[in-house]
Amino acid sequence: MWMAVHVASPRIWSRGLQKAWSTWGCRLCSQSSSNTQPSHHPRTQAEKAKRRQAREKAILSSVGYTYQNAYTTLPFPQSYSPEYVEFGWYQWWEKQGFFSPEQHSKQPHAVDKYFSLCIPPPNVTGTLHLGHALTVAIEDALARWRRMQGYKVLWLPGCDHAGIATQSVVERKLMREQGKCRQDYSREEFLKQVWRWKNQKGDEIYYQLRKLGASLDWSRACFTMDPGFSIAVTEAFIRLCDSGLIYRSEGLVNWSCALESAISDIEVDSKELSGRTLLSVPGYEQKVEFGIMVTFAYPLEGQREVAVSTTRPETMLGDVAIAVHPDDPRYKDLHGKHCRHPFTERLLPIVTDSMVDMAFGTGILFICGVKRFDARERVITALMERKLFRGKKKHPMSLPICSRSGDVIEPLLKKQWFVRCQEMSRKAAVEEGDLQIIPHFYTKMWKSWLSNSSDWCISRQLWWGHQIPAYRVTLENSKDTEEEQWVWGRSAAEARQRAAVKFGVNPDAITLTQDPDVLDTWFSSGLFPFAMLGWPQQTEDLKQFYPNSILETGSDLIFFWVARMVMLGRELTGQLPFKQVLFHSLVRDKYGRKMSKSLGNVIDPLDVISGVSLERLQEKVREGNLDPRESIVAMEAQKKDFPKGIPECGTDALRFALCSYKAQGEDISLSVSHVLSCRHFCNKMWQTVRFTLATLHDASFGCQHCADRSFMDRWICSRLHSTVQQCERGFESYELHTVTSALHSFWLHSLCDVYLESIKPVLKGEGCCSEEQRARERQVAASVLYHSVSISLALLSPFMPFLTEELWQRLLPYTDSDGTSRSLCVQPYPKTSQLVRNKPALTDEVVRVARLLRAQCQLTKERPDCERTSSFYFPFYSNDVSIYRLLMTLSLSVNLQNGINADKQRALLSQRREKLASKLKQALACTQKPNYTEKVPDKVRKDTENKVGTEENGQMHFTKNCTYHISHKMK
């Protein structure tokens, strides 16, 4: 459980902390930036925990020192350490209230706009996985960006009680520890056990969210079983019942025998079977046979018989009728007749039903009740003894499996509570523009589902959850004991009064029995956007932050959660619950496989953040509930993918890596190696700021902006302006990968590779000008460097909150600010309107062409011998800095002769021309197929024509410009 830490600011220095620094800081300073691999003798988890606790104790002993003294007396570690950087910031942010919307009024750059969203409430049962981490990374980046823009931001945390999942976990725990099942307790006793487990384990997920740096307002945290939320659930049920949108009826539900409850569609997985397959089923020692079709006979009166085929022969014990299609010519003469049950001797009517598939089996369907697999073999044996068995054959099928228990789902007719979705979905099928769905291609699917939605079963036969506020009515002296009579109410007293009015009797003559079932978890979570703000009460939060600005979630929840929130929100509040819906893709492993415990590819984000050994990864598999054979497969996969475990990457690197993928499209195949590369980028940032601080420490350098800037100073300011512009566009369109790409490119290539290298001679005082002129150049370079770094840190802050805060605080003593806004997370987000734009377009174009030629000619970075002449010879072997320096001269000539192998270049160019010709041929072949114009949609034909045109132009341009020039001018 996360413990609140009462500190004035992180790592504030005291005598105790100075002692801690002597241990931890020196260790960090002695590490090299490349030292990211685990040592040959890794410490055990217990040793690591002990050392971490000692470090935390030393750091947290520093209470009472002022914020301004935090970074002025501290040596800057030589290498970047995520553990060091990410330790104390979150506690300080939370203590200072930076994540609360009430902070808005204190910001000088505040604007009169709000931004609100709720986190998709994760199940209280478990821990976050990388899919949750992607949600957090995206939502936190948006929340932090809007907060820095001056919006009044509310990002609400919460957890879902997860009825089936939580009850299953607690039941397994009680059986393992005490050998007792749920039925061995009273309902009240069992619920006490669940609450005890929830209080012990449920807060772990909040700890993970804090470790991920999520800037949530924890003072408003919401749990779907909180008293206030329960009031909202009851109110919603009553209002929908009163309006006729909830009704009780007999309907077909997905029944899990292992859970003894109906379950929702989202909790049913379809397992495709190509033929005979033996599967393990909960509650059965032997595997059960599936994927076969059994045929047996029903004797008719006289000498005839009818053959019936089924994949479930055991259910014939409950047969009550035989159905055939009314148009099936094989059975026209059987309509209205009877056949005799082989075992019970009952006469079963033969009825007609157009729903019968004439092509399935024998075209005869029996109607039954439901039994289970323990009767299957006995039924087949008995049919053989009566000589009514007609054989079995391979039968491909789709088997419905309960995702919670692994049980085979049974379709069951049962009296339950249902929501009429047709009316609500018609209201929710809003006109274009009312609800913006991003990406837009989900809109058609969204509207199609809403126009074809079926009624929704909301009853669950569980004990953990919101007990349905409906009561069965029994009247004194009533002779009708078969028909059910129901009322509902916010309390038993209200329900009694309603019953008295409905049936015209004295309230004392009524006996009420509350429905023991609970509501589907999706029903309560569907109320989340407004119930979390205090609905049905008209609270200030509800007035300020509803509708939510946006909902961001995985695309797999578009119907099961998002559509239901829209329907319930529109019906109960008269408004859409949010203005925009942003769907992100699913996270898969590096091979593109869905993450599954049985595959061993489910990764805990904390393992990526802090690092984990292979032994610990495999220990987690053994601690789970996998089948022993699945455990072996999972552990073998871990050995292959993580032979040395997972190295420590840090929160910032993980978040940056997740946001660097295009989330609005194909699924994300995440590899740990990509996260590790982002960790190296973090170290690059660390080293850049170390260099900047060394520059700024010289007393002769100031940070005031100077108009007397060199070509390179103006160039880096131009690149910075362009980067800020890309960030603005990317955030506004929710294309976060374009933002991260722009920032990564600017920091590595523009700032480090080019600008830093170009100003090093200036900072060293090299040059033939006067000392005064060199001092002025150094001052300008230092000012521009500080400006570029500080703006870049602010741009990166929504993605890398810990590292950027650490580095920004290091630079804080050199700012012109009075220090009133003491955290980067509440600084204004940079705007292009506040930056000077200098765009040397010719320079950028020359450099682009130079890089292209260098790559095409496969030239090295080795410097050739060059003679200084009236015109500068351009060494393509050199780095980008040389290019930029040479561009400052009046003339430039390119010498490509030295080091070029003409024969090799001609061969490479010929290969490229052949590839272009092959692509063009393939594109043209598509357009020459028979009936191409009639069969192919307009959009596809247009795309193909564009592709052909592009290939033709590319081939012509390549032949004319590249081949001709290289072939002739190299001679």
GROMACS .gro file of C-alpha atoms in nm, residues 121 150 308 370 810:
model
    5
  121PRO     CA    1  -1.128   0.178  -1.357
  150GLY     CA    2  -0.357   2.663  -1.789
  308VAL     CA    3  -3.093  -3.661  -3.475
  370VAL     CA    4  -2.937  -2.843  -1.979
  810ARG     CA    5   1.885   2.178  -1.162
   0.00000   0.00000   0.00000
